Amino acid sequence: MLSSRHLMTMDDVTVDDIALILDTAESFAEVNERRIKKLPTLRGRTVINLFLEPSTRTRMSFEIAAKRLSADGVNFTASSSATVKGESLRDTAATLAAMSCDLVIVRHKYAGTPQIIAEMMDCSVVNGGDGVHEHPTQALLDLYTMRQNFGHLEGLTVGIVGDIAHSRVAGSLVPALRKVGATPIVIAPQTLLPARPDVLGAEVAHDFDEVLPRLDVAYMLRIQMERFEAAGFPSLREYARLYGMNMARLAAAKPELVIMHPGPMNRGVEISSDVADHARSLVLGQVESGVAVRMAVMYLLLGGADSGAAA
Ligand code: NCD
């Protein structure tokens, strides 16, 4: 069992919870590898995907995870929903609550929406990304991917590079890394850092090349064009030159350095195409782990079932 019935921020999980989620995900990954299509584990449970902001990979990942566990999944997406007709979030939540379900996955452009949903509904809530705040299942699948690659998490130095200010991925990954005894370093120009970078709890660096030799993982973030009012850098070319991962930087790094990215990637901006497709890029491995990790989160939050528990 996990210590909280919700997964809204990394504050909801303890170090023991993280270990349990990653171990459970490992057994689900084995099931996925054996191409066993479905486990009966969550049969009869209803999972609602409440995605009120565009998303493909995260929504699909949750959807596939729910299907593999035989849950009944219902999708509620912004473009097809009453929200475009002006329904308030509270009314949407009240409507969903009246239909009774076991788990709601929420993605929303405003920070804190999952908390509002949790207050309105009597079911577990997972934050699938809220505004610029947090994205905890992304951080968990990233930890999983790192542990698969290195065999451990403690002692790893992870550079998170780019648009820290607008990144809910960084918002969850920094505390997640600290919990497991790894060292996060956020690497960005001043303009792409939050006003008080010290509150992140990560070392802050502005010069990528200077810290590069210390890194075990270079975690590249997408420049979030849609969240910008004014770009925090002179040009994309300039950004790529100073903060992009490319073959020259790969050559200057530790031989065991791996590259990660939550997707979607802007090839040629934060990551060059040859690095994105390089053997040391774990990007597709992250996507693959995402399904197993989300299966584990759903299974553990819903208390599993009597039959067909994690193999
Ligand atoms: C991220 C997101 O949407 O927060 N992507 C994802 O969930 N895979 C990061 C991003 O949009 O850049």
Tab-separated table of C-alpha atoms in Angstrom, residues 39-266:
chain	number	residue	atom	x	y	z
A	39	LEU	CA	-4.183	-8.817	-16.445
A	40	PRO	CA	-7.521	-9.086	-14.650
A	41	THR	CA	-6.198	-7.020	-11.726
A	42	LEU	CA	-8.477	-3.980	-11.953
A	43	ARG	CA	-11.484	-5.637	-13.544
A	44	GLY	CA	-14.664	-3.787	-12.628
A	45	ARG	CA	-12.829	-0.609	-11.628
A	46	THR	CA	-13.492	2.624	-13.477
A	47	VAL	CA	-10.685	4.990	-14.379
A	48	ILE	CA	-11.508	8.405	-15.831
A	49	ASN	CA	-8.934	10.253	-17.892
A	50	LEU	CA	-9.808	13.905	-17.373
A	51	PHE	CA	-7.464	15.589	-19.828
A	52	LEU	CA	-8.361	19.242	-20.150
A	53	GLU	CA	-5.133	20.228	-21.886
A	54	PRO	CA	-3.705	18.777	-25.119
A	55	SER	CA	-1.713	15.616	-24.517
A	56	THR	CA	-0.984	12.566	-26.579
A	57	ARG	CA	1.712	10.480	-24.988
A	58	THR	CA	0.712	10.879	-21.358
A	59	ARG	CA	-2.972	10.287	-22.014
A	60	MET	CA	-2.242	7.252	-24.185
A	61	SER	CA	0.182	5.894	-21.640
A	62	PHE	CA	-2.437	6.080	-18.857
A	63	GLU	CA	-5.055	4.637	-21.204
A	64	ILE	CA	-2.903	1.677	-22.193
A	65	ALA	CA	-1.928	1.084	-18.557
A	66	ALA	CA	-5.599	1.004	-17.505
A	67	LYS	CA	-6.488	-1.368	-20.351
A	68	ARG	CA	-3.633	-3.756	-19.532
A	69	LEU	CA	-5.070	-4.018	-16.024
A	70	SER	CA	-8.603	-4.598	-17.371
A	71	ALA	CA	-10.000	-1.412	-15.828
A	72	ASP	CA	-12.898	0.286	-17.544
A	73	GLY	CA	-11.421	3.476	-18.927
A	74	VAL	CA	-13.399	6.557	-19.856
A	75	ASN	CA	-11.880	9.521	-21.626
A	76	PHE	CA	-12.970	13.066	-20.990
A	77	THR	CA	-10.994	15.387	-23.238
A	78	ALA	CA	-11.207	19.143	-23.473
A	79	SER	CA	-12.199	19.477	-27.112
A	80	SER	CA	-15.138	17.076	-26.837
A	81	SER	CA	-16.324	18.049	-23.393
A	82	ALA	CA	-18.722	20.398	-21.706
A	83	THR	CA	-15.778	22.538	-20.586
A	84	VAL	CA	-15.744	24.129	-24.036
A	85	LYS	CA	-19.375	24.978	-23.433
A	86	GLY	CA	-18.347	26.939	-20.382
A	87	GLU	CA	-18.925	24.401	-17.631
A	88	SER	CA	-16.867	25.170	-14.538
A	89	LEU	CA	-14.323	22.731	-13.243
A	90	ARG	CA	-16.355	22.206	-10.085
A	91	ASP	CA	-19.447	21.339	-12.104
A	92	THR	CA	-17.448	18.919	-14.239
A	93	ALA	CA	-16.089	17.273	-11.090
A	94	ALA	CA	-19.538	17.082	-9.497
A	95	THR	CA	-20.927	15.484	-12.651
A	96	LEU	CA	-18.152	12.890	-12.709
A	97	ALA	CA	-18.599	12.234	-8.988
A	98	ALA	CA	-22.279	11.481	-9.575
A	99	MET	CA	-21.258	8.754	-12.024
A	100	SER	CA	-18.979	7.163	-9.411
A	101	CYS	CA	-15.542	6.013	-10.363
A	102	ASP	CA	-12.427	4.682	-8.652
A	103	LEU	CA	-9.630	6.780	-10.065
A	104	VAL	CA	-9.359	10.055	-11.950
A	105	ILE	CA	-6.261	11.098	-13.870
A	106	VAL	CA	-6.221	14.881	-14.240
A	107	ARG	CA	-4.298	17.030	-16.649
A	108	HIS	CA	-5.015	20.730	-16.613
A	109	LYS	CA	-3.311	23.961	-17.569
A	110	TYR	CA	-3.737	25.374	-14.054
A	111	ALA	CA	-1.656	24.291	-11.095
A	112	GLY	CA	-3.682	22.834	-8.245
A	113	THR	CA	-6.563	21.442	-10.324
A	114	PRO	CA	-6.004	17.849	-9.104
A	115	GLN	CA	-6.532	19.067	-5.517
A	116	ILE	CA	-9.846	20.685	-6.458
A	117	ILE	CA	-10.981	17.457	-8.134
A	118	ALA	CA	-9.907	15.414	-5.106
A	119	GLU	CA	-11.945	17.654	-2.801
A	120	MET	CA	-15.007	17.239	-4.996
A	121	MET	CA	-14.831	13.512	-5.605
A	122	ASP	CA	-14.612	10.462	-3.424
A	123	CYS	CA	-11.956	8.631	-5.410
A	124	SER	CA	-8.210	8.538	-5.871
A	125	VAL	CA	-6.687	11.278	-7.987
A	126	VAL	CA	-3.481	11.143	-10.004
A	127	ASN	CA	-1.972	14.338	-11.317
A	128	GLY	CA	-1.185	13.853	-15.010
A	129	GLY	CA	0.443	17.312	-15.174
A	130	ASP	CA	-0.968	20.528	-13.717
A	131	GLY	CA	0.167	23.772	-15.276
A	132	VAL	CA	3.771	24.572	-14.440
A	133	HIS	CA	3.507	22.792	-11.096
A	134	GLU	CA	4.079	19.010	-11.048
A	135	HIS	CA	3.950	15.850	-13.138
A	136	PRO	CA	4.704	13.087	-10.639
A	137	THR	CA	4.223	9.985	-12.834
A	138	GLN	CA	6.739	11.465	-15.275
A	139	ALA	CA	9.286	11.771	-12.450
A	140	LEU	CA	8.578	8.197	-11.343
A	141	LEU	CA	9.038	6.792	-14.831
A	142	ASP	CA	12.242	8.792	-15.123
A	143	LEU	CA	13.544	7.299	-11.870
A	144	TYR	CA	12.546	3.865	-13.149
A	145	THR	CA	14.431	4.428	-16.417
A	146	MET	CA	17.536	5.654	-14.565
A	147	ARG	CA	17.450	2.688	-12.178
A	148	GLN	CA	17.141	0.262	-15.102
A	149	ASN	CA	20.153	1.838	-16.740
A	150	PHE	CA	22.473	2.318	-13.765
A	151	GLY	CA	21.172	-0.341	-11.371
A	152	HIS	CA	20.839	2.285	-8.636
A	153	LEU	CA	19.697	5.853	-8.076
A	154	GLU	CA	21.646	6.954	-5.041
A	155	GLY	CA	24.683	9.018	-5.929
A	156	LEU	CA	23.661	9.823	-9.510
A	157	THR	CA	24.158	13.391	-10.692
A	158	VAL	CA	21.368	14.509	-12.998
A	159	GLY	CA	21.540	17.741	-14.986
A	160	ILE	CA	18.074	19.058	-15.846
A	161	VAL	CA	18.664	21.435	-18.710
A	162	GLY	CA	16.479	24.182	-20.114
A	163	ASP	CA	13.156	25.740	-19.386
A	164	ILE	CA	13.020	25.077	-15.650
A	165	ALA	CA	10.654	27.986	-14.992
A	166	HIS	CA	7.838	26.498	-17.085
A	167	SER	CA	8.522	22.843	-16.410
A	168	ARG	CA	6.219	20.733	-14.275
A	169	VAL	CA	8.525	17.844	-15.168
A	170	ALA	CA	11.369	19.584	-13.316
A	171	GLY	CA	8.886	20.461	-10.570
A	172	SER	CA	8.490	16.766	-9.796
A	173	LEU	CA	11.880	15.434	-10.871
A	174	VAL	CA	13.952	17.667	-8.569
A	175	PRO	CA	12.230	16.526	-5.339
A	176	ALA	CA	12.051	12.927	-6.618
A	177	LEU	CA	15.814	12.817	-7.179
A	178	ARG	CA	16.483	14.343	-3.778
A	179	LYS	CA	14.293	11.750	-2.084
A	180	VAL	CA	16.281	8.863	-3.548
A	181	GLY	CA	19.681	10.366	-2.744
A	182	ALA	CA	20.591	11.581	-6.228
A	183	THR	CA	21.870	15.081	-6.968
A	184	PRO	CA	19.807	17.300	-9.283
A	185	ILE	CA	21.502	20.261	-10.955
A	186	VAL	CA	19.271	22.661	-12.856
A	187	ILE	CA	21.091	24.176	-15.809
A	188	ALA	CA	19.568	27.200	-17.520
A	189	PRO	CA	20.025	30.861	-18.286
A	190	GLN	CA	18.706	33.152	-15.554
A	191	THR	CA	15.682	33.971	-17.719
A	192	LEU	CA	14.510	30.338	-17.774
A	193	LEU	CA	14.795	29.838	-14.032
A	194	PRO	CA	12.057	30.575	-11.494
A	195	ALA	CA	12.379	33.826	-9.586
A	196	ARG	CA	13.705	31.954	-6.540
A	197	PRO	CA	15.688	29.002	-7.921
A	198	ASP	CA	16.991	28.280	-4.415
A	199	VAL	CA	13.551	27.044	-3.334
A	200	LEU	CA	13.823	24.228	-5.881
A	201	GLY	CA	16.380	22.529	-3.676
A	202	ALA	CA	18.747	21.894	-6.555
A	203	GLU	CA	22.171	23.222	-7.366
A	204	VAL	CA	21.861	25.906	-10.049
A	205	ALA	CA	24.268	26.277	-12.967
A	206	HIS	CA	24.272	28.599	-15.954
A	207	ASP	CA	27.176	27.125	-17.906
A	208	PHE	CA	26.246	23.728	-19.342
A	209	ASP	CA	29.787	22.918	-20.517
A	210	GLU	CA	31.241	23.549	-17.095
A	211	VAL	CA	29.003	21.037	-15.274
A	212	LEU	CA	28.676	18.533	-18.138
A	213	PRO	CA	31.654	16.342	-17.068
A	214	ARG	CA	30.002	15.740	-13.666
A	215	LEU	CA	26.742	14.412	-15.089
A	216	ASP	CA	25.501	10.817	-15.249
A	217	VAL	CA	22.258	11.938	-16.888
A	218	ALA	CA	21.552	14.944	-19.098
A	219	TYR	CA	17.808	15.462	-18.860
A	220	MET	CA	16.808	17.826	-21.644
A	221	LEU	CA	13.613	19.857	-21.369
A	222	ARG	CA	11.489	21.126	-24.183
A	223	ILE	CA	11.331	24.860	-24.678
A	224	GLN	CA	7.661	25.410	-23.865
A	225	MET	CA	6.793	27.916	-26.570
A	226	GLU	CA	3.105	27.815	-25.642
A	227	ARG	CA	3.837	29.059	-22.115
A	228	PHE	CA	5.983	31.983	-23.142
A	229	GLU	CA	4.914	35.553	-23.233
A	230	ALA	CA	8.351	36.679	-24.302
A	231	ALA	CA	11.163	34.278	-25.102
A	232	GLY	CA	13.858	34.199	-22.436
A	233	PHE	CA	16.681	33.949	-24.965
A	234	PRO	CA	17.717	35.783	-28.125
A	235	SER	CA	17.099	33.017	-30.695
A	236	LEU	CA	16.574	29.275	-30.933
A	237	ARG	CA	19.971	28.951	-32.615
A	238	GLU	CA	21.620	30.749	-29.751
A	239	TYR	CA	19.765	28.564	-27.264
A	240	ALA	CA	20.810	25.362	-29.088
A	241	ARG	CA	24.436	26.524	-29.102
A	242	LEU	CA	24.553	27.229	-25.378
A	243	TYR	CA	22.143	24.660	-23.934
A	244	GLY	CA	21.403	22.055	-26.604
A	245	MET	CA	22.673	18.486	-26.366
A	246	ASN	CA	24.705	17.658	-29.440
A	247	MET	CA	27.430	15.216	-30.513
A	248	ALA	CA	30.240	17.531	-29.383
A	249	ARG	CA	28.784	17.712	-25.873
A	250	LEU	CA	28.186	13.972	-25.840
A	251	ALA	CA	31.887	13.491	-26.639
A	252	ALA	CA	32.896	15.850	-23.814
A	253	ALA	CA	30.758	14.039	-21.230
A	254	LYS	CA	31.442	10.930	-19.145
A	255	PRO	CA	31.358	7.805	-21.311
A	256	GLU	CA	28.418	6.484	-19.255
A	257	LEU	CA	26.313	9.651	-19.609
A	258	VAL	CA	22.792	8.974	-20.875
A	259	ILE	CA	20.351	11.446	-22.420
A	260	MET	CA	16.736	11.701	-21.360
A	261	HIS	CA	13.821	13.862	-22.484
A	262	PRO	CA	10.155	13.713	-21.446
A	263	GLY	CA	8.970	14.387	-24.999
A	264	PRO	CA	7.795	15.868	-27.227
A	265	MET	CA	11.266	16.842	-28.465
A	266	ASN	CA	12.164	19.914	-30.459
